[in-house]
Amino acid sequence: MKAAVVNDFTAPLEIEDRPVPEPAPHQVLVRIEASGLCHTDIHAAHGDWPVKPSPPFVPGHEGVGIVEAAGELVRHVAVGERVAIAWLADACGRCDQCVSGWETLCLQQHNSGYSVDGAYAEYAVAHGDYVVPVPEGLDPLDAAPLSCAGVTTYKAVKDSGARPGTRVLVSGIGGLGHLALQYARISGAETIAVDITDDKLRLARDLGADHVIDARTADVAAEVQKLGGAHAAIALAVNNASFQAAYGALRRSGTLVLVALPAEGRLELPVFDTVLNGTSVIGSIVGTREDLAEVFRLHALGRTRVIRESRRLDEVNSSFADILSGRVTARLVFDLR
């Protein structure tokens, strides 16, 4: 099989011929149809974060494909079924986080395309209990980005407390932000979209944002305060200044939801203002298997649109460059069919 492999954090990915992996008793072998490109894949390939993957490895945690073989212990998916391989490759299933609905916080978890090989390949193995079935009729090119960009922003919107009568700011209308904006609208909230590129500002208007702010020319915090302040701000732009602006846009008792992970991410909080205003600052990381199933159901009902471009797997390095330069409006997906 062909696979895109990180052999060195300072070198481009290499397209290699590798043996098709054999599934263990608890695993399924998935023939990958589509694999989404997440900014996390770029961080992984560059070794940007304090906890680094170990080269050589295959990135990718937005894999969608058909189960071609299943180990003897696999019960809930069958050969021929379409499934998604998401960030959470597996967890212990026994700790207090796992049994209380917070499996994504399990200290013993493994992550697809990071601590175990992922979906930048024609075939991948995955834990049979942690792949998520994809509903009949969903385009694999849509289902792939929903498996991370979708479930991550869906969970962030849930964590924000968005509901009718609230005002939610989405900072960064890209691969994640265009979906976060849609989930905030589904929740019934008044929405504010913030970005710095014309294409993404146009996209926000097209997706129905109630207010659109160009952070190049406007003071984001001041403009949002004129509206009454944001009950919640979801920080998706990979930029420390955007975090500060989102914090400043909050009304009293507002919540800042941090999602983006810049390589040198920092946020300075004024303690006095945070205490006096009753401000909350929380982190939100991906979502559970049930969250992803809900994301798929919403898309199957026609409630969301995935804005994406498809590429070939051998275009992986140029695709990384396009993401880093801001030349991509929303999401890139490798089509391996």
mmCIF file of C-alpha atoms in Angstrom:
data_model
loop_
_atom_site.group_PDB
_atom_site.id
_atom_site.type_symbol
_atom_site.label_atom_id
_atom_site.label_comp_id
_atom_site.label_asym_id
_atom_site.label_seq_id
_atom_site.Cartn_x
_atom_site.Cartn_y
_atom_site.Cartn_z
ATOM 1 C CA MET A 1 0.000 0.000 0.000
ATOM 2 C CA LYS A 2 0.980 3.644 -0.374
ATOM 3 C CA ALA A 3 1.409 5.699 2.787
ATOM 4 C CA ALA A 4 2.619 9.225 3.571
ATOM 5 C CA VAL A 5 5.286 8.861 6.239
ATOM 6 C CA VAL A 6 7.020 11.282 8.602
ATOM 7 C CA ASN A 7 10.613 10.079 8.898
ATOM 8 C CA ASP A 8 12.102 13.299 10.275
ATOM 9 C CA PHE A 9 10.525 16.419 11.804
ATOM 10 C CA THR A 10 12.683 18.637 9.585
ATOM 11 C CA ALA A 11 12.026 16.831 6.290
ATOM 12 C CA PRO A 12 9.035 16.575 3.939
ATOM 13 C CA LEU A 13 6.759 13.557 4.202
ATOM 14 C CA GLU A 14 7.673 10.648 1.944
ATOM 15 C CA ILE A 15 5.268 8.483 -0.032
ATOM 16 C CA GLU A 16 6.347 4.925 0.715
ATOM 17 C CA ASP A 17 5.299 1.410 -0.216
ATOM 18 C CA ARG A 18 4.408 -0.448 2.976
ATOM 19 C CA PRO A 19 2.863 -3.845 3.655
ATOM 20 C CA VAL A 20 -0.873 -3.808 4.284
ATOM 21 C CA PRO A 21 -1.165 -4.187 8.079
ATOM 22 C CA GLU A 22 -2.777 -7.235 9.664
ATOM 23 C CA PRO A 23 -5.523 -6.498 12.201
ATOM 24 C CA ALA A 24 -5.052 -7.776 15.752
ATOM 25 C CA PRO A 25 -7.990 -9.620 17.387
ATOM 26 C CA HIS A 26 -9.493 -6.309 18.629
ATOM 27 C CA GLN A 27 -8.854 -4.373 15.402
ATOM 28 C CA VAL A 28 -10.399 -3.780 11.999
ATOM 29 C CA LEU A 29 -8.566 -3.279 8.717
ATOM 30 C CA VAL A 30 -10.002 -0.267 6.890
ATOM 31 C CA ARG A 31 -9.523 0.485 3.190
ATOM 32 C CA ILE A 32 -9.254 4.266 3.319
ATOM 33 C CA GLU A 33 -11.459 6.210 0.911
ATOM 34 C CA ALA A 34 -10.847 9.709 2.263
ATOM 35 C CA SER A 35 -8.464 11.223 4.783
ATOM 36 C CA GLY A 36 -8.829 14.794 6.009
ATOM 37 C CA LEU A 37 -5.925 17.159 6.585
ATOM 38 C CA CYS A 38 -6.033 18.700 10.058
ATOM 39 C CA HIS A 39 -3.609 21.376 11.289
ATOM 40 C CA THR A 40 -2.686 18.881 14.020
ATOM 41 C CA ASP A 41 -1.157 16.696 11.300
ATOM 42 C CA ILE A 42 1.195 19.548 10.438
ATOM 43 C CA HIS A 43 2.124 20.052 14.093
ATOM 44 C CA ALA A 44 2.739 16.305 14.361
ATOM 45 C CA ALA A 45 4.910 16.205 11.238
ATOM 46 C CA HIS A 46 6.984 19.134 12.507
ATOM 47 C CA GLY A 47 7.228 17.953 16.126
ATOM 48 C CA ASP A 48 5.816 21.280 17.295
ATOM 49 C CA TRP A 49 4.248 20.272 20.595
ATOM 50 C CA PRO A 50 5.830 19.335 23.947
ATOM 51 C CA VAL A 51 4.632 15.710 23.646
ATOM 52 C CA LYS A 52 5.975 14.587 20.275
ATOM 53 C CA PRO A 53 5.205 11.546 18.120
ATOM 54 C CA SER A 54 8.046 9.145 17.320
ATOM 55 C CA PRO A 55 9.150 8.951 13.666
ATOM 56 C CA PRO A 56 8.666 7.080 11.481
ATOM 57 C CA PHE A 57 4.892 7.368 11.673
ATOM 58 C CA VAL A 58 1.861 7.840 9.418
ATOM 59 C CA PRO A 59 -0.242 10.940 10.282
ATOM 60 C CA GLY A 60 -3.990 11.280 9.860
ATOM 61 C CA HIS A 61 -6.967 11.138 12.216
ATOM 62 C CA GLU A 62 -9.820 11.944 9.838
ATOM 63 C CA GLY A 63 -9.897 8.624 8.013
ATOM 64 C CA VAL A 64 -13.050 7.200 6.444
ATOM 65 C CA GLY A 65 -13.256 3.892 4.642
ATOM 66 C CA ILE A 66 -14.627 0.391 4.349
ATOM 67 C CA VAL A 67 -13.909 -2.402 6.827
ATOM 68 C CA GLU A 68 -12.187 -5.164 4.869
ATOM 69 C CA ALA A 69 -11.277 -7.488 7.743
ATOM 70 C CA ALA A 70 -12.101 -7.734 11.443
ATOM 71 C CA GLY A 71 -10.365 -9.469 14.321
ATOM 72 C CA GLU A 72 -12.164 -12.193 16.250
ATOM 73 C CA LEU A 73 -12.962 -9.912 19.205
ATOM 74 C CA VAL A 74 -14.640 -7.204 17.119
ATOM 75 C CA ARG A 75 -18.403 -7.139 17.682
ATOM 76 C CA HIS A 76 -20.040 -3.829 16.801
ATOM 77 C CA VAL A 77 -18.827 -3.298 13.213
ATOM 78 C CA ALA A 78 -18.821 -5.707 10.311
ATOM 79 C CA VAL A 79 -16.875 -6.281 7.135
ATOM 80 C CA GLY A 80 -18.246 -4.023 4.398
ATOM 81 C CA GLU A 81 -19.338 -1.258 6.766
ATOM 82 C CA ARG A 82 -18.088 2.329 6.338
ATOM 83 C CA VAL A 83 -16.412 3.706 9.464
ATOM 84 C CA ALA A 84 -14.441 6.710 10.642
ATOM 85 C CA ILE A 85 -11.012 6.598 12.299
ATOM 86 C CA ALA A 86 -10.870 9.641 14.559
ATOM 87 C CA TRP A 87 -8.269 11.198 16.894
ATOM 88 C CA LEU A 88 -9.148 8.917 19.823
ATOM 89 C CA ALA A 89 -7.605 5.644 18.690
ATOM 90 C CA ASP A 90 -8.438 3.995 22.011
ATOM 91 C CA ALA A 91 -8.657 4.642 25.747
ATOM 92 C CA CYS A 92 -8.521 2.462 28.838
ATOM 93 C CA GLY A 93 -12.307 2.319 29.229
ATOM 94 C CA ARG A 94 -12.027 1.955 33.015
ATOM 95 C CA CYS A 95 -10.750 5.217 34.553
ATOM 96 C CA ASP A 96 -13.053 7.863 36.033
ATOM 97 C CA GLN A 97 -12.777 9.962 32.852
ATOM 98 C CA CYS A 98 -13.752 7.071 30.560
ATOM 99 C CA VAL A 99 -16.709 5.898 32.627
ATOM 100 C CA SER A 100 -18.081 9.433 33.151
ATOM 101 C CA GLY A 101 -18.284 10.438 29.489
ATOM 102 C CA TRP A 102 -14.867 12.106 29.218
ATOM 103 C CA GLU A 103 -12.939 9.397 27.370
ATOM 104 C CA THR A 104 -11.002 12.069 25.461
ATOM 105 C CA LEU A 105 -9.284 12.990 28.755
ATOM 106 C CA CYS A 106 -8.126 9.442 29.554
ATOM 107 C CA LEU A 107 -4.450 9.501 30.524
ATOM 108 C CA GLN A 108 -3.859 6.150 28.820
ATOM 109 C CA GLN A 109 -5.384 7.044 25.460
ATOM 110 C CA HIS A 110 -3.665 6.552 22.126
ATOM 111 C CA ASN A 111 -4.176 8.965 19.250
ATOM 112 C CA SER A 112 -4.482 8.171 15.558
ATOM 113 C CA GLY A 113 -1.677 9.576 13.452
ATOM 114 C CA TYR A 114 0.268 10.572 16.554
ATOM 115 C CA SER A 115 0.981 7.725 18.956
ATOM 116 C CA VAL A 116 -0.258 5.077 16.492
ATOM 117 C CA ASP A 117 -0.159 5.127 12.690
ATOM 118 C CA GLY A 118 -3.054 6.987 11.132
ATOM 119 C CA ALA A 119 -5.012 7.361 7.927
ATOM 120 C CA TYR A 120 -2.597 8.964 5.441
ATOM 121 C CA ALA A 121 -2.472 5.562 3.764
ATOM 122 C CA GLU A 122 -4.474 3.288 1.522
ATOM 123 C CA TYR A 123 -5.133 0.959 4.470
ATOM 124 C CA ALA A 124 -5.135 1.427 8.246
ATOM 125 C CA VAL A 125 -5.863 -0.717 11.279
ATOM 126 C CA ALA A 126 -7.945 0.660 14.137
ATOM 127 C CA HIS A 127 -9.523 -0.516 17.385
ATOM 128 C CA GLY A 128 -12.912 -2.061 16.591
ATOM 129 C CA ASP A 129 -14.547 -0.408 19.586
ATOM 130 C CA TYR A 130 -13.325 3.092 18.709
ATOM 131 C CA VAL A 131 -14.140 3.410 15.017
ATOM 132 C CA VAL A 132 -17.475 5.172 14.473
ATOM 133 C CA PRO A 133 -19.981 3.953 11.865
ATOM 134 C CA VAL A 134 -20.706 6.432 9.074
ATOM 135 C CA PRO A 135 -24.406 6.661 8.127
ATOM 136 C CA GLU A 136 -25.482 5.385 4.746
ATOM 137 C CA GLY A 137 -25.367 8.058 2.071
ATOM 138 C CA LEU A 138 -22.753 10.347 3.660
ATOM 139 C CA ASP A 139 -20.045 11.288 1.178
ATOM 140 C CA PRO A 140 -16.684 10.031 2.542
ATOM 141 C CA LEU A 141 -15.141 13.378 1.532
ATOM 142 C CA ASP A 142 -17.578 15.070 3.935
ATOM 143 C CA ALA A 143 -17.405 12.429 6.651
ATOM 144 C CA ALA A 144 -13.597 12.668 6.883
ATOM 145 C CA PRO A 145 -13.362 16.317 8.051
ATOM 146 C CA LEU A 146 -16.430 15.854 10.235
ATOM 147 C CA SER A 147 -14.420 13.195 12.115
ATOM 148 C CA CYS A 148 -12.189 15.875 13.631
ATOM 149 C CA ALA A 149 -13.056 19.404 12.512
ATOM 150 C CA GLY A 150 -16.736 18.602 12.956
ATOM 151 C CA VAL A 151 -16.671 16.760 16.261
ATOM 152 C CA THR A 152 -14.096 19.154 17.771
ATOM 153 C CA THR A 153 -16.154 22.262 17.077
ATOM 154 C CA TYR A 154 -19.435 20.556 17.921
ATOM 155 C CA LYS A 155 -18.054 19.724 21.363
ATOM 156 C CA ALA A 156 -16.619 23.242 21.753
ATOM 157 C CA VAL A 157 -20.023 24.768 20.999
ATOM 158 C CA LYS A 158 -21.593 22.411 23.540
ATOM 159 C CA ASP A 159 -18.963 23.419 26.100
ATOM 160 C CA SER A 160 -19.601 27.109 25.388
ATOM 161 C CA GLY A 161 -23.191 26.939 26.631
ATOM 162 C CA ALA A 162 -24.541 28.250 23.322
ATOM 163 C CA ARG A 163 -28.337 28.361 23.268
ATOM 164 C CA PRO A 164 -31.129 30.693 22.129
ATOM 165 C CA GLY A 165 -30.634 34.174 23.535
ATOM 166 C CA THR A 166 -26.852 33.918 23.769
ATOM 167 C CA ARG A 167 -24.254 35.606 21.582
ATOM 168 C CA VAL A 168 -21.359 33.403 20.385
ATOM 169 C CA LEU A 169 -18.164 34.629 18.742
ATOM 170 C CA VAL A 170 -16.248 32.260 16.454
ATOM 171 C CA SER A 171 -12.651 33.387 15.980
ATOM 172 C CA GLY A 172 -11.168 31.945 12.795
ATOM 173 C CA ILE A 173 -13.509 30.865 9.980
ATOM 174 C CA GLY A 174 -11.443 28.109 8.386
ATOM 175 C CA GLY A 175 -11.569 24.326 8.418
ATOM 176 C CA LEU A 176 -12.872 24.269 11.996
ATOM 177 C CA GLY A 177 -14.475 27.672 12.213
ATOM 178 C CA HIS A 178 -16.882 27.263 9.306
ATOM 179 C CA LEU A 179 -18.339 24.248 11.101
ATOM 180 C CA ALA A 180 -18.307 25.899 14.541
ATOM 181 C CA LEU A 181 -20.320 28.764 13.066
ATOM 182 C CA GLN A 182 -22.926 26.312 11.767
ATOM 183 C CA TYR A 183 -23.193 24.457 15.083
ATOM 184 C CA ALA A 184 -23.593 27.756 16.951
ATOM 185 C CA ARG A 185 -26.411 28.693 14.576
ATOM 186 C CA ILE A 186 -28.037 25.271 15.079
ATOM 187 C CA SER A 187 -27.957 25.938 18.844
ATOM 188 C CA GLY A 188 -30.029 29.074 18.291
ATOM 189 C CA ALA A 189 -27.326 31.552 19.306
ATOM 190 C CA GLU A 190 -26.675 34.940 17.704
ATOM 191 C CA THR A 191 -23.364 34.499 15.888
ATOM 192 C CA ILE A 192 -20.311 36.689 15.371
ATOM 193 C CA ALA A 193 -17.640 35.559 12.889
ATOM 194 C CA VAL A 194 -14.103 36.986 13.024
ATOM 195 C CA ASP A 195 -11.316 36.482 10.485
ATOM 196 C CA ILE A 196 -8.574 38.301 8.588
ATOM 197 C CA THR A 197 -8.989 37.043 5.011
ATOM 198 C CA ASP A 198 -11.563 38.161 2.467
ATOM 199 C CA ASP A 199 -12.459 34.609 1.357
ATOM 200 C CA LYS A 200 -13.231 33.482 4.903
ATOM 201 C CA LEU A 201 -15.196 36.619 5.716
ATOM 202 C CA ARG A 202 -17.286 35.997 2.589
ATOM 203 C CA LEU A 203 -17.723 32.368 3.644
ATOM 204 C CA ALA A 204 -18.974 33.467 7.070
ATOM 205 C CA ARG A 205 -21.605 35.693 5.454
ATOM 206 C CA ASP A 206 -22.602 32.869 3.101
ATOM 207 C CA LEU A 207 -23.061 30.529 6.069
ATOM 208 C CA GLY A 208 -25.378 32.990 7.759
ATOM 209 C CA ALA A 209 -23.288 34.695 10.436
ATOM 210 C CA ASP A 210 -25.295 37.474 12.100
ATOM 211 C CA HIS A 211 -22.224 39.718 12.412
ATOM 212 C CA VAL A 212 -18.910 39.543 10.537
ATOM 213 C CA ILE A 213 -15.801 41.369 11.769
ATOM 214 C CA ASP A 214 -12.569 41.887 9.835
ATOM 215 C CA ALA A 215 -9.855 41.766 12.504
ATOM 216 C CA ARG A 216 -7.410 43.529 10.147
ATOM 217 C CA THR A 217 -9.325 46.775 10.296
ATOM 218 C CA ALA A 218 -11.494 46.593 13.405
ATOM 219 C CA ASP A 219 -10.903 46.327 17.137
ATOM 220 C CA VAL A 220 -12.660 42.990 17.685
ATOM 221 C CA ALA A 221 -13.229 43.405 21.418
ATOM 222 C CA ALA A 222 -14.602 46.947 21.029
ATOM 223 C CA GLU A 223 -16.943 45.989 18.177
ATOM 224 C CA VAL A 224 -18.354 43.009 20.045
ATOM 225 C CA GLN A 225 -18.823 45.029 23.221
ATOM 226 C CA LYS A 226 -20.976 47.452 21.182
ATOM 227 C CA LEU A 227 -23.276 44.493 20.550
ATOM 228 C CA GLY A 228 -23.438 43.746 24.267
ATOM 229 C CA GLY A 229 -20.443 41.443 24.505
ATOM 230 C CA ALA A 230 -20.197 37.728 23.763
ATOM 231 C CA HIS A 231 -21.613 35.143 26.136
ATOM 232 C CA ALA A 232 -19.007 32.791 24.687
ATOM 233 C CA ALA A 233 -16.028 33.042 22.356
ATOM 234 C CA ILE A 234 -14.617 29.983 20.621
ATOM 235 C CA ALA A 235 -10.917 30.480 19.822
ATOM 236 C CA LEU A 236 -10.008 28.589 16.648
ATOM 237 C CA ALA A 237 -7.442 30.908 15.024
ATOM 238 C CA VAL A 238 -3.868 29.667 15.525
ATOM 239 C CA ASN A 239 -2.679 33.009 16.834
ATOM 240 C CA ASN A 240 -2.071 34.345 20.345
ATOM 241 C CA ALA A 241 -3.389 37.820 19.505
ATOM 242 C CA SER A 242 -6.727 36.303 18.495
ATOM 243 C CA PHE A 243 -7.008 34.666 21.934
ATOM 244 C CA GLN A 244 -6.533 38.041 23.597
ATOM 245 C CA ALA A 245 -9.118 39.682 21.342
ATOM 246 C CA ALA A 246 -11.644 36.911 22.003
ATOM 247 C CA TYR A 247 -11.143 37.281 25.757
ATOM 248 C CA GLY A 248 -11.672 41.030 25.492
ATOM 249 C CA ALA A 249 -14.927 40.508 23.578
ATOM 250 C CA LEU A 250 -16.609 38.639 26.438
ATOM 251 C CA ARG A 251 -19.427 40.118 28.478
ATOM 252 C CA ARG A 252 -19.580 39.612 32.228
ATOM 253 C CA SER A 253 -19.911 35.896 33.096
ATOM 254 C CA GLY A 254 -18.692 35.061 29.578
ATOM 255 C CA THR A 255 -16.759 31.932 28.649
ATOM 256 C CA LEU A 256 -13.648 31.695 26.477
ATOM 257 C CA VAL A 257 -13.332 28.239 24.903
ATOM 258 C CA LEU A 258 -9.766 27.515 23.773
ATOM 259 C CA VAL A 259 -9.463 25.023 20.923
ATOM 260 C CA ALA A 260 -6.593 26.118 18.640
ATOM 261 C CA LEU A 261 -3.106 24.967 19.635
ATOM 262 C CA PRO A 262 -0.373 27.305 18.351
ATOM 263 C CA ALA A 263 3.137 25.891 18.686
ATOM 264 C CA GLU A 264 3.975 28.638 21.199
ATOM 265 C CA GLY A 265 0.464 29.241 22.506
ATOM 266 C CA ARG A 266 0.199 31.756 25.353
ATOM 267 C CA LEU A 267 -2.665 33.669 26.918
ATOM 268 C CA GLU A 268 -2.136 36.353 29.563
ATOM 269 C CA LEU A 269 -5.123 36.866 31.835
ATOM 270 C CA PRO A 270 -5.776 39.971 33.924
ATOM 271 C CA VAL A 271 -6.655 38.361 37.241
ATOM 272 C CA PHE A 272 -8.613 41.360 38.576
ATOM 273 C CA ASP A 273 -10.876 41.583 35.514
ATOM 274 C CA THR A 274 -11.307 37.809 35.306
ATOM 275 C CA VAL A 275 -12.460 37.617 38.923
ATOM 276 C CA LEU A 276 -14.634 40.761 38.897
ATOM 277 C CA ASN A 277 -16.311 39.810 35.631
ATOM 278 C CA GLY A 278 -16.852 36.175 36.569
ATOM 279 C CA THR A 279 -15.087 35.106 33.379
ATOM 280 C CA SER A 280 -14.466 31.432 32.612
ATOM 281 C CA VAL A 281 -11.600 30.165 30.457
ATOM 282 C CA ILE A 282 -11.793 26.510 29.461
ATOM 283 C CA GLY A 283 -10.096 24.123 27.077
ATOM 284 C CA SER A 284 -12.054 21.850 24.758
ATOM 285 C CA ILE A 285 -10.415 18.918 22.977
ATOM 286 C CA VAL A 286 -12.205 16.916 20.268
ATOM 287 C CA GLY A 287 -15.308 14.955 21.304
ATOM 288 C CA THR A 288 -16.434 11.472 22.220
ATOM 289 C CA ARG A 289 -17.612 8.677 19.958
ATOM 290 C CA GLU A 290 -21.190 9.679 20.759
ATOM 291 C CA ASP A 291 -20.450 13.309 19.864
ATOM 292 C CA LEU A 292 -19.173 12.141 16.465
ATOM 293 C CA ALA A 293 -22.267 9.999 15.923
ATOM 294 C CA GLU A 294 -24.381 13.114 16.610
ATOM 295 C CA VAL A 295 -22.272 15.141 14.149
ATOM 296 C CA PHE A 296 -22.863 12.523 11.460
ATOM 297 C CA ARG A 297 -26.612 12.505 12.156
ATOM 298 C CA LEU A 298 -26.829 16.293 11.854
ATOM 299 C CA HIS A 299 -25.018 16.190 8.529
ATOM 300 C CA ALA A 300 -27.219 13.356 7.261
ATOM 301 C CA LEU A 301 -30.227 15.565 8.075
ATOM 302 C CA GLY A 302 -28.785 18.325 5.888
ATOM 303 C CA ARG A 303 -28.104 20.718 8.783
ATOM 304 C CA THR A 304 -24.407 21.319 7.955
ATOM 305 C CA ARG A 305 -22.228 21.938 4.915
ATOM 306 C CA VAL A 306 -18.590 20.896 4.663
ATOM 307 C CA ILE A 307 -16.555 23.346 2.606
ATOM 308 C CA ARG A 308 -13.623 21.353 1.255
ATOM 309 C CA GLU A 309 -11.206 20.704 -1.576
ATOM 310 C CA SER A 310 -9.913 17.272 -2.516
ATOM 311 C CA ARG A 311 -6.283 16.419 -3.207
ATOM 312 C CA ARG A 312 -4.215 13.318 -3.991
ATOM 313 C CA LEU A 313 -2.151 11.800 -1.198
ATOM 314 C CA ASP A 314 1.059 12.452 -3.143
ATOM 315 C CA GLU A 315 0.239 16.182 -2.874
ATOM 316 C CA VAL A 316 0.610 16.054 0.906
ATOM 317 C CA ASN A 317 3.613 18.376 1.174
ATOM 318 C CA SER A 318 2.200 21.057 -1.115
ATOM 319 C CA SER A 319 -1.088 20.745 0.787
ATOM 320 C CA PHE A 320 0.713 21.427 4.069
ATOM 321 C CA ALA A 321 2.309 24.492 2.466
ATOM 322 C CA ASP A 322 -1.067 25.749 1.238
ATOM 323 C CA ILE A 323 -2.561 25.427 4.726
ATOM 324 C CA LEU A 324 0.355 27.263 6.347
ATOM 325 C CA SER A 325 0.199 30.100 3.819
ATOM 326 C CA GLY A 326 -3.539 30.602 4.296
ATOM 327 C CA ARG A 327 -4.355 29.711 0.693
ATOM 328 C CA VAL A 328 -7.081 27.220 1.689
ATOM 329 C CA THR A 329 -10.528 28.574 2.538
ATOM 330 C CA ALA A 330 -11.698 25.658 4.671
ATOM 331 C CA ARG A 331 -10.743 21.979 4.640
ATOM 332 C CA LEU A 332 -8.503 19.765 2.480
ATOM 333 C CA VAL A 333 -9.289 16.063 2.059
ATOM 334 C CA PHE A 334 -7.129 13.410 0.422
ATOM 335 C CA ASP A 335 -9.218 11.275 -1.933
ATOM 336 C CA LEU A 336 -7.784 7.745 -1.957
ATOM 337 C CA ARG A 337 -10.546 6.073 -3.931
#
